[in-house]
Short mmCIF file of C-alpha atoms in Angstrom, two decimals:
data_model
loop_
_atom_site.label_atom_id
_atom_site.label_comp_id
_atom_site.label_asym_id
_atom_site.label_seq_id
_atom_site.Cartn_x
_atom_site.Cartn_y
_atom_site.Cartn_z
CA MET K 1 -17.30 -33.02 21.07
CA ALA K 2 -20.04 -32.80 23.53
CA ALA K 3 -20.21 -36.54 23.86
CA ASP K 4 -16.57 -36.77 24.56
CA PHE K 5 -16.77 -34.18 27.22
CA ARG K 6 -19.65 -36.40 28.85
CA ARG K 7 -17.41 -39.31 28.62
CA LEU K 8 -14.65 -37.50 30.19
CA ILE K 9 -16.72 -36.34 33.13
CA GLN K 10 -18.12 -39.89 33.57
CA ASP K 11 -14.99 -41.78 33.45
CA SER K 12 -11.91 -40.84 31.65
CA ARG K 13 -10.95 -44.47 30.96
CA GLU K 14 -13.86 -44.84 28.72
CA MET K 15 -12.28 -42.26 26.34
CA THR K 16 -9.84 -43.05 23.62
CA ARG K 17 -6.50 -41.34 23.73
CA ARG K 18 -7.04 -40.01 20.27
CA SER K 19 -10.40 -38.13 21.04
CA PHE K 20 -8.88 -36.80 24.28
CA LEU K 21 -6.11 -35.16 22.23
CA ALA K 22 -8.49 -33.97 19.52
CA MET K 23 -10.62 -32.43 22.31
CA ALA K 24 -7.61 -30.78 23.97
CA GLY K 25 -6.58 -29.57 20.64
CA TRP K 26 -9.90 -27.88 19.86
CA LEU K 27 -9.88 -26.48 23.37
CA GLY K 28 -6.55 -24.91 22.75
CA PHE K 29 -7.67 -23.70 19.37
CA THR K 30 -10.68 -22.00 20.93
CA ALA K 31 -8.77 -20.44 23.61
CA ALA K 32 -6.01 -19.09 21.26
CA SER K 33 -8.83 -17.60 19.02
CA LEU K 34 -10.56 -16.03 21.90
CA ILE K 35 -7.32 -14.36 23.20
CA ALA K 36 -6.45 -13.29 19.58
CA LEU K 37 -9.92 -11.74 19.22
CA TYR K 38 -9.48 -9.81 22.56
CA GLN K 39 -6.02 -8.56 21.41
CA SER K 40 -7.14 -7.37 18.08
CA VAL K 41 -9.97 -5.40 19.62
CA ARG K 42 -7.85 -4.12 22.49
CA MET K 43 -5.11 -2.90 20.09
CA LEU K 44 -7.43 -0.51 18.35
CA TYR K 45 -8.23 1.26 21.61
CA PRO K 46 -5.51 4.07 21.59
CA ASN K 47 -3.61 4.59 24.82
CA ALA K 48 -2.49 8.07 23.68
CA THR K 49 -4.18 10.37 21.49
CA TYR K 50 -2.38 13.60 20.35
CA GLU K 51 -5.37 15.80 20.47
CA ASP K 52 -5.30 19.36 21.77
CA PRO K 53 -5.39 19.22 25.53
CA PRO K 54 -8.60 20.65 26.88
CA ALA K 55 -6.98 23.38 29.12
CA PHE K 56 -5.39 26.45 27.60
CA LYS K 57 -4.63 30.21 28.44
CA ALA K 58 -6.24 33.09 26.71
CA ASP K 59 -5.25 36.85 27.06
CA ALA K 60 -5.28 38.80 30.43
CA PRO K 61 -8.70 39.93 31.59
CA GLY K 62 -7.96 43.53 30.68
CA ALA K 63 -8.01 42.60 26.93
CA TYR K 64 -11.79 41.70 27.01
CA ALA K 65 -14.02 44.85 27.25
CA VAL K 66 -17.16 44.62 29.44
CA GLY K 67 -20.06 43.60 27.32
CA SER K 68 -17.67 41.83 24.67
CA THR K 69 -18.01 38.47 23.15
CA THR K 70 -14.81 36.89 21.98
CA VAL K 71 -14.78 33.79 19.75
CA ILE K 72 -11.57 31.67 19.93
CA ILE K 73 -12.53 29.48 17.05
CA ASP K 74 -9.45 27.15 17.01
CA LYS K 75 -10.38 26.26 20.70
CA ARG K 76 -14.09 26.20 20.16
CA VAL K 77 -14.57 28.52 23.02
CA VAL K 78 -16.22 31.90 23.51
CA ILE K 79 -15.29 34.27 26.32
CA ASN K 80 -18.12 36.52 27.29
CA HIS K 81 -17.43 39.55 29.60
CA ASP K 82 -20.50 40.82 31.18
CA PRO K 83 -20.83 43.47 33.92
CA ASN K 84 -21.02 40.83 36.55
CA GLY K 85 -18.13 38.88 35.50
CA PHE K 86 -16.49 36.46 32.99
CA TYR K 87 -17.73 33.12 31.68
CA ALA K 88 -16.69 30.86 28.96
CA ILE K 89 -18.80 28.76 26.58
CA SER K 90 -17.82 25.54 24.86
CA LEU K 91 -18.79 26.37 21.34
CA ILE K 92 -20.07 22.93 20.41
CA CYS K 93 -23.64 22.66 19.26
CA THR K 94 -25.71 20.51 21.45
CA HIS K 95 -27.73 19.01 18.64
CA LEU K 96 -24.78 17.04 16.92
CA GLY K 97 -21.62 18.83 17.71
CA CYS K 98 -20.87 21.29 14.89
CA THR K 99 -19.34 24.71 15.68
CA PRO K 100 -21.91 27.58 15.74
CA ARG K 101 -20.84 30.80 14.34
CA TYR K 102 -21.27 34.24 16.00
CA PHE K 103 -23.57 36.89 14.29
CA GLN K 104 -24.55 40.31 15.33
CA ASP K 105 -28.22 39.47 14.40
CA VAL K 106 -29.66 36.05 14.79
CA THR K 107 -33.37 36.88 15.44
CA SER K 108 -34.69 39.55 13.06
CA ASP K 109 -35.28 37.37 10.08
CA LEU K 110 -37.49 35.05 12.46
CA VAL K 111 -39.20 37.93 13.98
CA LEU K 112 -40.08 39.57 10.64
CA ALA K 113 -41.41 36.25 9.37
CA GLY K 114 -43.80 36.24 12.12
CA SER K 115 -42.40 33.61 14.48
CA SER K 116 -42.45 34.50 18.06
CA ILE K 117 -39.10 34.08 19.96
CA SER K 118 -39.04 32.92 23.52
CA LYS K 119 -37.52 35.19 26.22
CA ASP K 120 -34.01 34.33 27.13
CA PRO K 121 -34.55 32.85 30.70
CA ASP K 122 -31.16 34.06 31.92
CA THR K 123 -30.95 37.68 30.70
CA GLY K 124 -34.67 38.33 30.21
CA GLN K 125 -34.05 39.64 26.70
CA GLN K 126 -36.61 39.13 23.93
CA ALA K 127 -36.66 40.09 20.26
CA THR K 128 -39.65 42.03 19.44
CA LYS K 129 -41.03 43.70 16.17
CA ALA K 130 -39.92 46.97 17.62
CA ASP K 131 -36.42 45.70 18.51
CA PRO K 132 -35.80 42.65 16.42
CA ALA K 133 -32.09 42.26 16.31
CA LEU K 134 -30.21 40.22 18.99
CA PRO K 135 -26.74 38.94 18.76
CA GLY K 136 -25.91 35.23 19.13
CA PHE K 137 -24.88 31.94 17.46
CA LYS K 138 -26.04 30.02 14.47
CA CYS K 139 -25.14 26.40 13.74
CA PRO K 140 -24.32 25.89 10.00
CA CYS K 141 -25.27 22.21 10.14
CA HIS K 142 -28.95 22.17 11.00
CA GLY K 143 -29.64 25.81 11.80
CA SER K 144 -29.87 25.73 15.71
CA ARG K 145 -29.76 29.25 17.13
CA TYR K 146 -28.49 30.41 20.47
CA PHE K 147 -28.53 33.66 22.34
CA ARG K 148 -25.40 35.47 22.86
CA ASP K 149 -25.22 33.63 26.44
CA ALA K 150 -25.50 30.16 24.68
CA VAL K 151 -29.10 29.70 25.55
CA ASN K 152 -30.90 27.91 22.55
CA PHE K 153 -34.02 29.30 21.12
CA PHE K 154 -34.55 27.90 17.70
CA GLY K 155 -33.88 24.68 15.73
CA PRO K 156 -33.09 21.32 16.83
CA ALA K 157 -30.54 21.96 19.70
CA PRO K 158 -32.05 20.40 22.80
CA ARG K 159 -30.25 22.51 25.52
CA PRO K 160 -28.03 25.54 25.85
CA MET K 161 -24.32 25.12 25.01
CA ASP K 162 -22.10 24.09 28.06
CA ARG K 163 -20.34 26.62 30.06
CA VAL K 164 -16.69 25.74 31.01
CA HIS K 165 -14.45 26.67 33.77
CA ILE K 166 -12.66 29.86 33.56
CA GLU K 167 -10.05 31.34 36.12
CA VAL K 168 -7.23 33.83 36.23
CA ALA K 169 -3.84 31.89 36.17
CA ARG K 170 -0.79 32.81 38.17
CA ASP K 171 0.74 34.90 35.25
CA GLY K 172 -2.37 37.01 35.21
CA ARG K 173 -3.88 35.46 32.05
CA LEU K 174 -7.29 33.79 31.72
CA PHE K 175 -7.14 29.99 32.13
CA ILE K 176 -9.88 27.95 30.49
CA ASP K 177 -10.40 24.18 31.08
CA ARG K 178 -12.87 22.76 28.42
CA SER K 179 -13.08 19.46 30.37
CA VAL K 180 -14.76 21.06 33.46
CA ILE K 181 -18.34 21.92 32.78
CA VAL K 182 -19.74 24.44 35.18
CA ASP K 183 -23.19 25.85 36.13
CA ARG K 184 -25.01 28.50 33.99
CA THR K 185 -24.80 30.84 36.97
CA PHE K 186 -20.92 30.65 37.18
CA ARG K 187 -19.13 33.92 36.82
CA LEU K 188 -15.68 34.96 37.25
CA LYS K 189 -15.18 38.34 38.95
CA VAL K 190 -11.80 39.92 38.33
CA MET N 1 -55.45 -19.46 15.98
CA ARG N 2 -55.67 -20.81 12.44
CA VAL N 3 -54.27 -17.48 11.21
CA ILE N 4 -51.35 -17.64 13.76
CA ARG N 5 -50.42 -21.27 12.76
CA ALA N 6 -50.41 -20.26 9.04
CA ALA N 7 -48.03 -17.37 9.97
CA ILE N 8 -45.72 -19.56 11.78
CA ASP N 9 -45.72 -22.03 9.00
CA GLU N 10 -44.78 -19.29 6.64
CA MET N 11 -42.07 -18.08 8.78
CA TYR N 12 -40.62 -21.56 8.87
CA THR N 13 -40.78 -21.76 5.20
CA VAL N 14 -38.99 -18.38 4.80
CA ILE N 15 -36.16 -19.34 7.26
CA GLY N 16 -35.90 -22.75 5.49
CA GLN N 17 -35.46 -20.91 2.17
CA MET N 18 -32.85 -18.59 3.71
CA VAL N 19 -31.03 -21.36 5.26
CA GLY N 20 -31.12 -23.46 1.99
CA SER N 21 -29.95 -20.46 -0.07
CA VAL N 22 -26.63 -20.68 1.95
CA PHE N 23 -26.36 -24.45 2.44
CA ARG N 24 -27.51 -25.54 -1.02
CA HIS N 25 -26.61 -29.28 -1.04
CA GLY N 26 -27.40 -30.52 2.50
CA LEU N 27 -24.80 -32.56 4.44
CA PRO N 28 -22.32 -34.29 2.33
CA LEU N 29 -23.42 -37.84 3.20
CA THR N 30 -22.69 -39.60 -0.13
CA ASP N 31 -19.72 -38.94 -2.32
CA LYS N 32 -22.03 -37.52 -5.13
CA ILE N 33 -23.33 -34.78 -2.70
CA ALA N 34 -19.65 -34.08 -1.55
CA ALA N 35 -18.48 -33.76 -5.14
CA ARG N 36 -21.27 -31.43 -6.14
CA THR N 37 -20.60 -29.28 -2.99
CA ALA N 38 -16.83 -28.95 -3.79
CA LEU N 39 -17.55 -28.15 -7.38
CA THR N 40 -20.19 -25.47 -6.83
CA ASN N 41 -18.76 -23.77 -3.76
CA PHE N 42 -16.57 -20.82 -4.33
CA VAL N 43 -14.43 -21.39 -1.16
CA LEU N 44 -13.94 -25.13 -1.96
CA HIS N 45 -13.56 -24.74 -5.65
CA ILE N 46 -9.81 -24.34 -5.49
CA HIS N 47 -9.78 -27.85 -3.84
CA PRO N 48 -9.80 -30.87 -6.23
CA VAL N 49 -12.91 -33.02 -5.69
CA ARG N 50 -10.63 -36.01 -5.36
CA VAL N 51 -7.06 -35.94 -3.79
CA ARG N 52 -4.65 -38.86 -4.06
CA ARG N 53 -2.63 -39.57 -0.82
CA SER N 54 0.64 -39.37 -2.90
CA TRP N 55 -0.10 -35.78 -4.07
CA ILE N 56 -0.04 -34.38 -0.71
CA ARG N 57 2.89 -36.30 0.80
CA MET N 58 4.39 -33.66 3.26
CA SER N 59 8.04 -34.93 2.66
CA TYR N 60 7.48 -33.94 -1.08
CA THR N 61 6.09 -30.27 -0.93
CA LEU N 62 7.25 -29.64 2.68
CA CYS N 63 4.08 -27.39 2.65
CA LEU N 64 6.30 -24.48 1.47
CA GLY N 65 3.86 -22.90 -0.94
CA GLY N 66 1.04 -23.26 1.55
CA LEU N 67 3.34 -21.75 4.25
CA SER N 68 4.12 -18.76 1.98
CA PHE N 69 0.44 -18.19 1.49
CA PHE N 70 -0.28 -18.53 5.27
CA LEU N 71 2.34 -15.93 5.90
CA PHE N 72 0.92 -13.59 3.24
CA ILE N 73 -2.39 -13.80 5.03
CA VAL N 74 -0.75 -13.15 8.41
CA LEU N 75 1.09 -10.09 6.82
CA THR N 76 -2.13 -8.80 5.27
CA VAL N 77 -4.00 -8.92 8.65
CA THR N 78 -1.19 -7.51 10.81
CA GLY N 79 -0.34 -4.84 8.24
CA LEU N 80 -4.08 -3.70 8.32
CA TYR N 81 -3.72 -3.25 12.23
CA LEU N 82 -0.40 -1.35 11.78
CA MET N 83 -2.18 0.90 9.31
CA PHE N 84 -4.58 2.12 11.99
CA TYR N 85 -1.69 3.77 13.75
CA TYR N 86 0.88 4.46 11.01
CA VAL N 87 0.96 7.83 9.05
CA PRO N 88 3.25 7.75 5.99
CA SER N 89 4.73 11.22 6.58
CA THR N 90 8.31 12.13 7.55
CA ASN N 91 7.04 13.96 10.38
CA HIS N 92 4.97 11.13 11.85
CA ALA N 93 6.33 7.82 10.59
CA TYR N 94 9.22 7.23 13.10
CA GLN N 95 7.09 8.51 16.06
CA ASP N 96 4.12 6.28 14.95
CA MET N 97 6.42 3.28 14.70
CA ARG N 98 7.96 4.08 18.21
CA ASP N 99 4.32 4.35 19.57
CA LEU N 100 3.45 1.05 18.07
CA GLN N 101 6.23 -0.49 19.93
CA PHE N 102 5.86 1.17 23.34
CA VAL N 103 2.29 2.84 23.69
CA VAL N 104 -0.10 0.97 21.84
CA THR N 105 -1.38 -2.26 23.68
CA PHE N 106 -0.35 -5.36 21.65
CA GLY N 107 1.27 -2.89 19.15
CA GLY N 108 4.77 -4.51 19.67
CA LEU N 109 3.20 -7.93 19.10
CA ILE N 110 1.49 -6.94 15.94
CA ARG N 111 4.62 -5.24 14.60
CA ASN N 112 6.81 -8.15 15.48
CA MET N 113 4.46 -10.54 13.91
CA HIS N 114 4.54 -8.46 10.71
CA ARG N 115 8.37 -8.09 10.83
CA TRP N 116 9.14 -11.84 11.41
CA ALA N 117 6.44 -13.11 9.03
CA ALA N 118 8.02 -10.90 6.37
CA HIS N 119 11.36 -12.43 6.85
CA ALA N 120 9.89 -15.93 7.00
CA MET N 121 8.01 -15.33 3.77
CA VAL N 122 11.12 -14.39 1.85
CA ILE N 123 12.68 -17.61 3.18
CA THR N 124 9.74 -19.81 2.47
CA VAL N 125 9.22 -18.46 -1.05
CA TRP N 126 12.82 -19.03 -1.92
CA LEU N 127 12.79 -22.57 -0.36
CA HIS N 128 9.47 -23.28 -2.27
CA MET N 129 11.26 -22.17 -5.47
CA ALA N 130 14.18 -24.45 -4.63
CA ARG N 131 12.12 -27.39 -4.03
CA VAL N 132 10.10 -26.86 -7.23
CA PHE N 133 13.46 -26.67 -9.08
CA LEU N 134 15.05 -29.79 -7.37
CA THR N 135 11.96 -31.98 -7.99
CA GLY N 136 11.80 -30.92 -11.62
CA ALA N 137 8.16 -29.75 -10.99
CA TYR N 138 8.70 -26.77 -13.28
CA LYS N 139 8.90 -28.86 -16.43
CA LYS N 140 6.18 -29.33 -18.94
CA PRO N 141 3.30 -28.76 -18.55
CA ARG N 142 4.18 -26.47 -15.67
CA GLU N 143 6.46 -23.94 -17.30
CA PHE N 144 3.83 -21.24 -17.26
CA ASN N 145 3.12 -21.60 -13.48
CA TRP N 146 6.99 -21.54 -12.97
CA GLY N 147 6.85 -18.15 -14.64
CA VAL N 148 3.96 -16.85 -12.63
CA GLY N 149 5.95 -18.14 -9.59
CA THR N 150 9.11 -16.18 -10.36
CA LEU N 151 6.95 -12.97 -10.59
CA LEU N 152 5.48 -13.83 -7.24
CA LEU N 153 9.06 -14.17 -5.85
CA LEU N 154 9.89 -10.69 -7.39
CA ILE N 155 6.66 -9.32 -5.62
CA THR N 156 7.68 -10.76 -2.45
CA LEU N 157 11.09 -9.20 -2.70
CA LEU N 158 9.73 -5.90 -3.72
CA LEU N 159 7.21 -5.95 -0.78
CA SER N 160 10.15 -6.58 1.55
CA PHE N 161 12.07 -3.78 0.12
CA THR N 162 9.21 -1.17 0.18
CA GLY N 163 8.25 -2.15 3.68
CA TYR N 164 11.85 -1.72 4.89
CA LEU N 165 11.52 2.15 4.35
CA LEU N 166 8.34 2.63 6.32
CA PRO N 167 9.81 2.74 9.93
CA TRP N 168 11.76 5.85 8.56
CA ASP N 169 14.87 5.20 10.85
CA GLN N 170 18.36 5.71 9.86
CA LEU N 171 18.77 2.13 8.67
CA SER N 172 15.68 2.33 6.27
CA ILE N 173 16.58 5.70 4.79
CA TRP N 174 20.01 4.77 3.68
CA ALA N 175 19.05 1.22 2.73
CA VAL N 176 16.58 2.73 0.25
CA THR N 177 19.02 5.45 -0.69
CA VAL N 178 21.58 2.66 -1.58
CA GLY N 179 18.94 0.37 -3.25
CA THR N 180 17.52 3.04 -5.46
CA ASN N 181 21.07 4.27 -6.37
CA MET N 182 21.73 0.78 -7.49
CA ALA N 183 18.83 1.12 -9.94
CA LYS N 184 20.36 4.33 -11.12
CA TYR N 185 23.22 2.36 -12.60
CA ALA N 186 21.04 0.71 -15.32
CA PRO N 187 21.94 2.13 -18.75
CA ILE N 188 19.88 5.06 -20.02
CA ALA N 189 16.76 4.18 -17.97
CA GLY N 190 18.61 4.12 -14.70
CA PRO N 191 18.27 7.96 -13.61
CA TYR N 192 14.63 8.07 -14.85
CA THR N 193 13.92 4.98 -12.80
CA ARG N 194 15.26 6.24 -9.60
CA TYR N 195 13.60 9.68 -10.09
CA LEU N 196 10.16 7.92 -10.73
CA LEU N 197 10.57 5.39 -7.86
CA ILE N 198 11.50 7.90 -5.05
CA GLY N 199 9.58 11.02 -6.68
CA GLY N 200 12.58 13.35 -6.32
CA ARG N 201 16.44 13.35 -6.06
CA VAL N 202 16.54 12.45 -2.33
CA VAL N 203 14.66 9.94 -0.25
CA GLY N 204 12.14 12.10 1.40
CA ASP N 205 8.35 12.76 1.90
CA ASN N 206 7.57 11.59 -1.83
CA ALA N 207 9.63 8.45 -1.56
CA LEU N 208 7.91 7.45 1.76
CA LEU N 209 4.44 7.97 0.28
CA ARG N 210 5.38 6.07 -2.86
CA PHE N 211 6.78 3.19 -1.07
CA TYR N 212 3.87 3.21 1.37
CA VAL N 213 1.27 3.07 -1.43
CA LEU N 214 3.16 0.45 -3.22
CA HIS N 215 3.66 -1.67 0.02
CA VAL N 216 0.06 -1.47 1.27
CA VAL N 217 -2.03 -1.46 -2.10
CA GLY N 218 -0.10 -1.81 -5.45
CA LEU N 219 2.18 -4.80 -4.74
CA PRO N 220 -0.19 -6.86 -2.57
CA LEU N 221 -2.88 -6.48 -5.18
CA VAL N 222 -0.76 -7.72 -8.01
CA GLY N 223 0.62 -10.37 -5.73
CA PHE N 224 -2.88 -11.41 -5.03
CA LEU N 225 -3.92 -11.70 -8.59
CA LEU N 226 -0.78 -13.68 -9.53
CA MET N 227 -1.49 -15.92 -6.50
CA VAL N 228 -5.07 -16.56 -8.00
CA VAL N 229 -3.57 -17.54 -11.23
CA HIS N 230 -0.70 -19.63 -9.50
CA PHE N 231 -3.15 -21.63 -7.49
CA TRP N 232 -5.62 -22.06 -10.47
CA ARG N 233 -2.75 -23.47 -12.71
CA VAL N 234 -1.70 -25.86 -9.82
CA ARG N 235 -5.26 -27.18 -10.04
CA LYS N 236 -5.32 -27.35 -13.86
CA ASP N 237 -1.86 -28.73 -14.37
CA GLY N 238 -2.19 -31.35 -11.68
CA PHE N 239 0.06 -32.04 -8.65
CA SER N 240 3.60 -33.08 -9.62
CA GLY N 241 4.00 -35.28 -6.72
CA GLY N 242 3.64 -39.07 -7.17
CA LEU N 243 3.92 -38.83 -10.95
#
């Protein structure tokens, strides 16, 4: 093959018809194979998935009392209503993507076992021997724990869970878009 | 320095052993090495060590058996790709087929390759059978392989029939309704056969799943095993051409 190419470049008359046709055949075969390879990989990239769309509507803001934590497990979203406003948490563990669960007390077993729990940098809350129980999230896969505001404090999770965009839709209900990640200071005032 | 050189030598030995374990006979420079390679290599063992020109005259076999096998491979590969997008449930099947045609990039190409290769395989298998019959190649000592061949024809037709239901459009539902009702006319066993075949009394979810499993696993597996025997017998009984 290589010698045939060299001969073709030097002087095509030095090449026999037979080896030219053989070379053209192999070139065509190679090109067709490469195209088929591309097609067979490209086909496996879906152009449409039928997954749940990232944006959805929850209830009207009045349905969420101040200080409440509401887990919408089907959407993997948490709506927290604090005195200074609403914010939504994407309920996806930042370790490896499982769904953490909400518990009224995620700290007292650790406190009583003697481990010190760091202060929540956002709320300033800290579990102490005197007041060991704080609500939050525990991940069932590898035991990561988060405070109620999604800040991680225990286990392999490397960072707080993402906050996602929340607004009041035109019909008065809360509108949450899981594809838009917002700052940790984001609050929706209603 | 000496240590490094020894390590490099050792590395070359290991690489040489690895390459030698795959290419065990070296280049087939002599007839003896070529024969030994063909005899001991799994991929080549189906091929005779020596082939007479008269055996492979194209005007004798018309390559029909080889074409059938080639189409079987095309169908296996394209079928595998279709399986990535197709869900065998009455809620999804038709939509998935439409998506393959109109949404998935190259999906229409793969589906049409599967469809036309299936039609072509039915044709080439029939023609292969006709050729074997007309040249008398089914006669002694090849009666057994003729029998295996008829089973392969049956497998081909059953694959064609089971695949026909999978798009789950009106044509396929009623074709299978008609086809399985024909099976019902068999004396005594008829109604039981139909109930077993479609897993119920009407062509529904059970029928689709059954036909799917038969189409993608059951029948191809049986067909493959029969093909292995079929090709092996061709080698052992010798080629009929030029006799």
